[in-house]
Amino acid sequence: MLKFTAFKRLLRIVLVSAALLPAASSFAGCGFKSGSWGLFLSYPGAGFKYFSTAEYAIAPRILLADDITAGGLRGYRYFQLGGGGIKTLAGWEFLYFNFKGEETRGGGYLGGFFLGGEYFITERLCLELDFGPQYIYLRDRSTEISLGDFAFAVNITLNRYFNLP
């Protein structure tokens, strides 16, 4: 979890980095259309992204790490702000997960919103960075102890699109 001051520093780094990226990318024309789809990898998971229109996408995803398994859904809204190969996005996320440790076993959920962008490295390959507030709830089944709290999440994803215009 990031404290708010660390989040503000991270936000400055992201904005400065985005400003330093080439403003006139040769992939500036990359656009989505209804029916476009792609696969993505993020540590520690993967997923599938489908565009219902040129601006809206939905992405089922699965995350696997040590003794934690999570599955869920993300919704995206894309915006084109200015020129260049960066697509701005906003969205929501909901994940349900199970965990199993040496002394604990339980589950929970995570939900929240995010803002970010995708930078096209090639015509169909891009790097996505997003961040936002998330609410996480955990419940240990063996002790009936539960905990819920807000945190900021940062995601870095590599996306490969297939049928772009």
PDB file of C-alpha atoms in Angstrom:
ATOM      1  CA  MET A   1       0.000   0.000   0.000  1.00  0.00           C
ATOM      2  CA  LEU A   2       1.241   3.466  -0.876  1.00  0.00           C
ATOM      3  CA  LYS A   3       0.902   6.351   1.517  1.00  0.00           C
ATOM      4  CA  PHE A   4      -0.568   9.518  -0.002  1.00  0.00           C
ATOM      5  CA  THR A   5       2.808  11.345  -0.194  1.00  0.00           C
ATOM      6  CA  ALA A   6       4.332   8.348  -2.004  1.00  0.00           C
ATOM      7  CA  PHE A   7       1.339   8.358  -4.343  1.00  0.00           C
ATOM      8  CA  LYS A   8       1.874  12.061  -5.162  1.00  0.00           C
ATOM      9  CA  ARG A   9       5.557  11.340  -5.936  1.00  0.00           C
ATOM     10  CA  LEU A  10       4.576   8.419  -8.146  1.00  0.00           C
ATOM     11  CA  LEU A  11       2.013  10.579  -9.951  1.00  0.00           C
ATOM     12  CA  ARG A  12       4.670  13.241 -10.646  1.00  0.00           C
ATOM     13  CA  ILE A  13       7.066  10.599 -12.007  1.00  0.00           C
ATOM     14  CA  VAL A  14       4.361   9.188 -14.295  1.00  0.00           C
ATOM     15  CA  LEU A  15       3.357  12.629 -15.601  1.00  0.00           C
ATOM     16  CA  VAL A  16       6.954  13.749 -16.190  1.00  0.00           C
ATOM     17  CA  SER A  17       7.766  10.433 -17.907  1.00  0.00           C
ATOM     18  CA  ALA A  18       4.721  10.781 -20.135  1.00  0.00           C
ATOM     19  CA  ALA A  19       5.767  14.320 -21.045  1.00  0.00           C
ATOM     20  CA  LEU A  20       9.223  13.086 -22.055  1.00  0.00           C
ATOM     21  CA  LEU A  21       7.891  10.365 -24.382  1.00  0.00           C
ATOM     22  CA  PRO A  22       7.990  11.292 -28.075  1.00  0.00           C
ATOM     23  CA  ALA A  23       4.995  13.470 -28.842  1.00  0.00           C
ATOM     24  CA  ALA A  24       4.775  12.402 -32.491  1.00  0.00           C
ATOM     25  CA  SER A  25       4.783   8.642 -32.530  1.00  0.00           C
ATOM     26  CA  SER A  26       4.606   6.820 -35.857  1.00  0.00           C
ATOM     27  CA  PHE A  27       1.819   4.794 -34.227  1.00  0.00           C
ATOM     28  CA  ALA A  28      -0.363   7.809 -33.463  1.00  0.00           C
ATOM     29  CA  GLY A  29      -3.079   6.449 -35.753  1.00  0.00           C
ATOM     30  CA  CYS A  30      -3.517   3.271 -33.689  1.00  0.00           C
ATOM     31  CA  GLY A  31      -7.159   3.079 -32.874  1.00  0.00           C
ATOM     32  CA  PHE A  32      -9.600   0.546 -31.598  1.00  0.00           C
ATOM     33  CA  LYS A  33     -12.832  -0.542 -33.249  1.00  0.00           C
ATOM     34  CA  SER A  34     -15.816  -2.591 -32.210  1.00  0.00           C
ATOM     35  CA  GLY A  35     -14.646  -6.190 -32.055  1.00  0.00           C
ATOM     36  CA  SER A  36     -10.952  -5.378 -31.502  1.00  0.00           C
ATOM     37  CA  TRP A  37      -9.322  -7.697 -28.999  1.00  0.00           C
ATOM     38  CA  GLY A  38      -6.018  -8.361 -27.336  1.00  0.00           C
ATOM     39  CA  LEU A  39      -4.145 -10.368 -24.756  1.00  0.00           C
ATOM     40  CA  PHE A  40      -2.231  -8.878 -21.847  1.00  0.00           C
ATOM     41  CA  LEU A  41       0.395  -9.894 -19.332  1.00  0.00           C
ATOM     42  CA  SER A  42       0.935  -8.255 -15.971  1.00  0.00           C
ATOM     43  CA  TYR A  43       2.800  -9.497 -12.962  1.00  0.00           C
ATOM     44  CA  PRO A  44       1.447 -11.851 -11.676  1.00  0.00           C
ATOM     45  CA  GLY A  45      -1.308 -12.543 -14.193  1.00  0.00           C
ATOM     46  CA  ALA A  46      -2.827 -12.384 -17.644  1.00  0.00           C
ATOM     47  CA  GLY A  47      -6.088 -11.601 -19.360  1.00  0.00           C
ATOM     48  CA  PHE A  48      -8.115 -10.926 -22.463  1.00  0.00           C
ATOM     49  CA  LYS A  49      -9.409  -7.491 -23.546  1.00  0.00           C
ATOM     50  CA  TYR A  50     -12.428  -7.076 -25.853  1.00  0.00           C
ATOM     51  CA  PHE A  51     -13.684  -3.773 -27.315  1.00  0.00           C
ATOM     52  CA  SER A  52     -17.471  -3.467 -27.582  1.00  0.00           C
ATOM     53  CA  THR A  53     -16.984  -0.053 -29.259  1.00  0.00           C
ATOM     54  CA  ALA A  54     -13.955   2.052 -30.174  1.00  0.00           C
ATOM     55  CA  GLU A  55     -13.992   3.630 -26.684  1.00  0.00           C
ATOM     56  CA  TYR A  56     -15.158   0.846 -24.346  1.00  0.00           C
ATOM     57  CA  ALA A  57     -13.484  -2.447 -23.443  1.00  0.00           C
ATOM     58  CA  ILE A  58     -13.964  -5.225 -20.925  1.00  0.00           C
ATOM     59  CA  ALA A  59     -11.188  -7.481 -19.661  1.00  0.00           C
ATOM     60  CA  PRO A  60     -11.548 -10.719 -17.705  1.00  0.00           C
ATOM     61  CA  ARG A  61      -8.299 -11.484 -15.878  1.00  0.00           C
ATOM     62  CA  ILE A  62      -6.645 -14.033 -13.639  1.00  0.00           C
ATOM     63  CA  LEU A  63      -3.826 -13.475 -11.149  1.00  0.00           C
ATOM     64  CA  LEU A  64      -1.690 -16.237  -9.625  1.00  0.00           C
ATOM     65  CA  ALA A  65       0.952 -15.607  -6.960  1.00  0.00           C
ATOM     66  CA  ASP A  66       2.353 -18.095  -4.440  1.00  0.00           C
ATOM     67  CA  ASP A  67      -0.729 -19.231  -2.514  1.00  0.00           C
ATOM     68  CA  ILE A  68      -3.113 -16.582  -3.874  1.00  0.00           C
ATOM     69  CA  THR A  69      -5.519 -17.051  -6.783  1.00  0.00           C
ATOM     70  CA  ALA A  70      -7.646 -14.171  -8.038  1.00  0.00           C
ATOM     71  CA  GLY A  71     -10.067 -13.692 -10.880  1.00  0.00           C
ATOM     72  CA  GLY A  72     -12.067 -10.719 -11.914  1.00  0.00           C
ATOM     73  CA  LEU A  73     -13.092  -8.162 -14.443  1.00  0.00           C
ATOM     74  CA  ARG A  74     -11.969  -4.717 -15.574  1.00  0.00           C
ATOM     75  CA  GLY A  75     -13.951  -2.143 -17.537  1.00  0.00           C
ATOM     76  CA  TYR A  76     -12.157   0.497 -19.646  1.00  0.00           C
ATOM     77  CA  ARG A  77     -13.086   3.838 -21.227  1.00  0.00           C
ATOM     78  CA  TYR A  78     -10.491   5.214 -23.685  1.00  0.00           C
ATOM     79  CA  PHE A  79      -9.851   8.865 -24.547  1.00  0.00           C
ATOM     80  CA  GLN A  80      -7.507  10.388 -27.117  1.00  0.00           C
ATOM     81  CA  LEU A  81      -5.977  13.514 -25.613  1.00  0.00           C
ATOM     82  CA  GLY A  82      -3.820  15.332 -28.141  1.00  0.00           C
ATOM     83  CA  GLY A  83      -1.585  13.600 -30.655  1.00  0.00           C
ATOM     84  CA  GLY A  84       1.001  10.954 -30.114  1.00  0.00           C
ATOM     85  CA  GLY A  85       0.920   7.272 -29.426  1.00  0.00           C
ATOM     86  CA  ILE A  86      -0.568   7.536 -25.931  1.00  0.00           C
ATOM     87  CA  LYS A  87      -4.171   6.496 -25.297  1.00  0.00           C
ATOM     88  CA  THR A  88      -5.599   7.808 -22.014  1.00  0.00           C
ATOM     89  CA  LEU A  89      -7.922   5.512 -20.100  1.00  0.00           C
ATOM     90  CA  ALA A  90     -10.142   5.324 -17.037  1.00  0.00           C
ATOM     91  CA  GLY A  91     -11.900   2.326 -15.611  1.00  0.00           C
ATOM     92  CA  TRP A  92     -13.070   0.106 -12.790  1.00  0.00           C
ATOM     93  CA  GLU A  93     -11.926  -3.244 -11.469  1.00  0.00           C
ATOM     94  CA  PHE A  94     -13.369  -6.025  -9.326  1.00  0.00           C
ATOM     95  CA  LEU A  95     -11.429  -9.129  -8.222  1.00  0.00           C
ATOM     96  CA  TYR A  96     -12.404 -12.042  -6.027  1.00  0.00           C
ATOM     97  CA  PHE A  97      -9.567 -14.058  -4.502  1.00  0.00           C
ATOM     98  CA  ASN A  98      -8.651 -16.999  -2.307  1.00  0.00           C
ATOM     99  CA  PHE A  99      -5.503 -17.427  -0.257  1.00  0.00           C
ATOM    100  CA  LYS A 100      -3.966 -20.323   1.630  1.00  0.00           C
ATOM    101  CA  GLY A 101      -1.038 -19.969   4.005  1.00  0.00           C
ATOM    102  CA  GLU A 102       0.576 -22.215   6.575  1.00  0.00           C
ATOM    103  CA  GLU A 103      -1.830 -21.076   9.289  1.00  0.00           C
ATOM    104  CA  THR A 104      -4.472 -19.162   7.364  1.00  0.00           C
ATOM    105  CA  ARG A 105      -7.010 -19.839   4.663  1.00  0.00           C
ATOM    106  CA  GLY A 106      -9.558 -17.425   3.352  1.00  0.00           C
ATOM    107  CA  GLY A 107     -10.764 -15.147   0.652  1.00  0.00           C
ATOM    108  CA  GLY A 108     -11.843 -11.677  -0.140  1.00  0.00           C
ATOM    109  CA  TYR A 109     -12.380  -9.125  -2.825  1.00  0.00           C
ATOM    110  CA  LEU A 110     -10.858  -5.969  -4.231  1.00  0.00           C
ATOM    111  CA  GLY A 111     -12.678  -3.221  -6.088  1.00  0.00           C
ATOM    112  CA  GLY A 112     -11.928   0.269  -7.251  1.00  0.00           C
ATOM    113  CA  PHE A 113     -11.222   2.737 -10.015  1.00  0.00           C
ATOM    114  CA  PHE A 114      -8.119   3.606 -12.016  1.00  0.00           C
ATOM    115  CA  LEU A 115      -6.653   6.149 -14.455  1.00  0.00           C
ATOM    116  CA  GLY A 116      -3.779   5.590 -16.812  1.00  0.00           C
ATOM    117  CA  GLY A 117      -2.582   5.305 -20.350  1.00  0.00           C
ATOM    118  CA  GLU A 118      -1.268   3.015 -23.047  1.00  0.00           C
ATOM    119  CA  TYR A 119       1.874   3.846 -25.005  1.00  0.00           C
ATOM    120  CA  PHE A 120       2.209   2.039 -28.332  1.00  0.00           C
ATOM    121  CA  ILE A 121       5.700   0.574 -28.761  1.00  0.00           C
ATOM    122  CA  THR A 122       4.810  -0.941 -32.138  1.00  0.00           C
ATOM    123  CA  GLU A 123       1.648  -0.925 -34.204  1.00  0.00           C
ATOM    124  CA  ARG A 124       0.000  -3.642 -32.072  1.00  0.00           C
ATOM    125  CA  LEU A 125       2.121  -3.823 -28.883  1.00  0.00           C
ATOM    126  CA  CYS A 126       1.753  -1.329 -26.070  1.00  0.00           C
ATOM    127  CA  LEU A 127       2.709  -0.731 -22.474  1.00  0.00           C
ATOM    128  CA  GLU A 128      -0.103   0.204 -20.077  1.00  0.00           C
ATOM    129  CA  LEU A 129       0.311   1.971 -16.746  1.00  0.00           C
ATOM    130  CA  ASP A 130      -2.628   2.681 -14.476  1.00  0.00           C
ATOM    131  CA  PHE A 131      -3.181   3.531 -10.833  1.00  0.00           C
ATOM    132  CA  GLY A 132      -6.031   4.325  -8.495  1.00  0.00           C
ATOM    133  CA  PRO A 133      -7.780   3.801  -5.168  1.00  0.00           C
ATOM    134  CA  GLN A 134      -8.897   0.263  -4.324  1.00  0.00           C
ATOM    135  CA  TYR A 135     -10.887  -1.178  -1.460  1.00  0.00           C
ATOM    136  CA  ILE A 136      -9.681  -4.577  -0.273  1.00  0.00           C
ATOM    137  CA  TYR A 137     -11.522  -6.922   2.078  1.00  0.00           C
ATOM    138  CA  LEU A 138      -9.917 -10.068   3.577  1.00  0.00           C
ATOM    139  CA  ARG A 139     -11.510 -12.784   5.686  1.00  0.00           C
ATOM    140  CA  ASP A 140      -9.671 -15.670   7.322  1.00  0.00           C
ATOM    141  CA  ARG A 141     -12.022 -18.663   7.384  1.00  0.00           C
ATOM    142  CA  SER A 142     -10.254 -20.510  10.193  1.00  0.00           C
ATOM    143  CA  THR A 143     -10.313 -17.622  12.707  1.00  0.00           C
ATOM    144  CA  GLU A 144     -13.258 -15.610  11.302  1.00  0.00           C
ATOM    145  CA  ILE A 145     -11.047 -12.494  11.424  1.00  0.00           C
ATOM    146  CA  SER A 146     -11.764  -9.962   8.698  1.00  0.00           C
ATOM    147  CA  LEU A 147     -10.207  -6.704   7.603  1.00  0.00           C
ATOM    148  CA  GLY A 148     -11.168  -4.056   5.058  1.00  0.00           C
ATOM    149  CA  ASP A 149      -9.159  -0.998   4.017  1.00  0.00           C
ATOM    150  CA  PHE A 150      -8.382   1.392   1.153  1.00  0.00           C
ATOM    151  CA  ALA A 151      -5.084   1.350  -0.739  1.00  0.00           C
ATOM    152  CA  PHE A 152      -3.612   2.713  -3.958  1.00  0.00           C
ATOM    153  CA  ALA A 153      -2.757   0.152  -6.614  1.00  0.00           C
ATOM    154  CA  VAL A 154      -0.346   0.557  -9.539  1.00  0.00           C
ATOM    155  CA  ASN A 155      -0.503  -1.817 -12.529  1.00  0.00           C
ATOM    156  CA  ILE A 156       1.952  -2.182 -15.394  1.00  0.00           C
ATOM    157  CA  THR A 157       0.742  -4.320 -18.278  1.00  0.00           C
ATOM    158  CA  LEU A 158       2.044  -5.399 -21.681  1.00  0.00           C
ATOM    159  CA  ASN A 159      -0.818  -5.543 -24.217  1.00  0.00           C
ATOM    160  CA  ARG A 160      -0.787  -7.252 -27.633  1.00  0.00           C
ATOM    161  CA  TYR A 161      -3.685  -6.317 -29.911  1.00  0.00           C
ATOM    162  CA  PHE A 162      -4.706  -8.318 -32.966  1.00  0.00           C
ATOM    163  CA  ASN A 163      -7.418  -6.897 -35.216  1.00  0.00           C
ATOM    164  CA  LEU A 164      -6.877  -3.146 -35.077  1.00  0.00           C
ATOM    165  CA  PRO A 165      -7.934  -1.017 -38.082  1.00  0.00           C
TER     166      PRO A 165
END
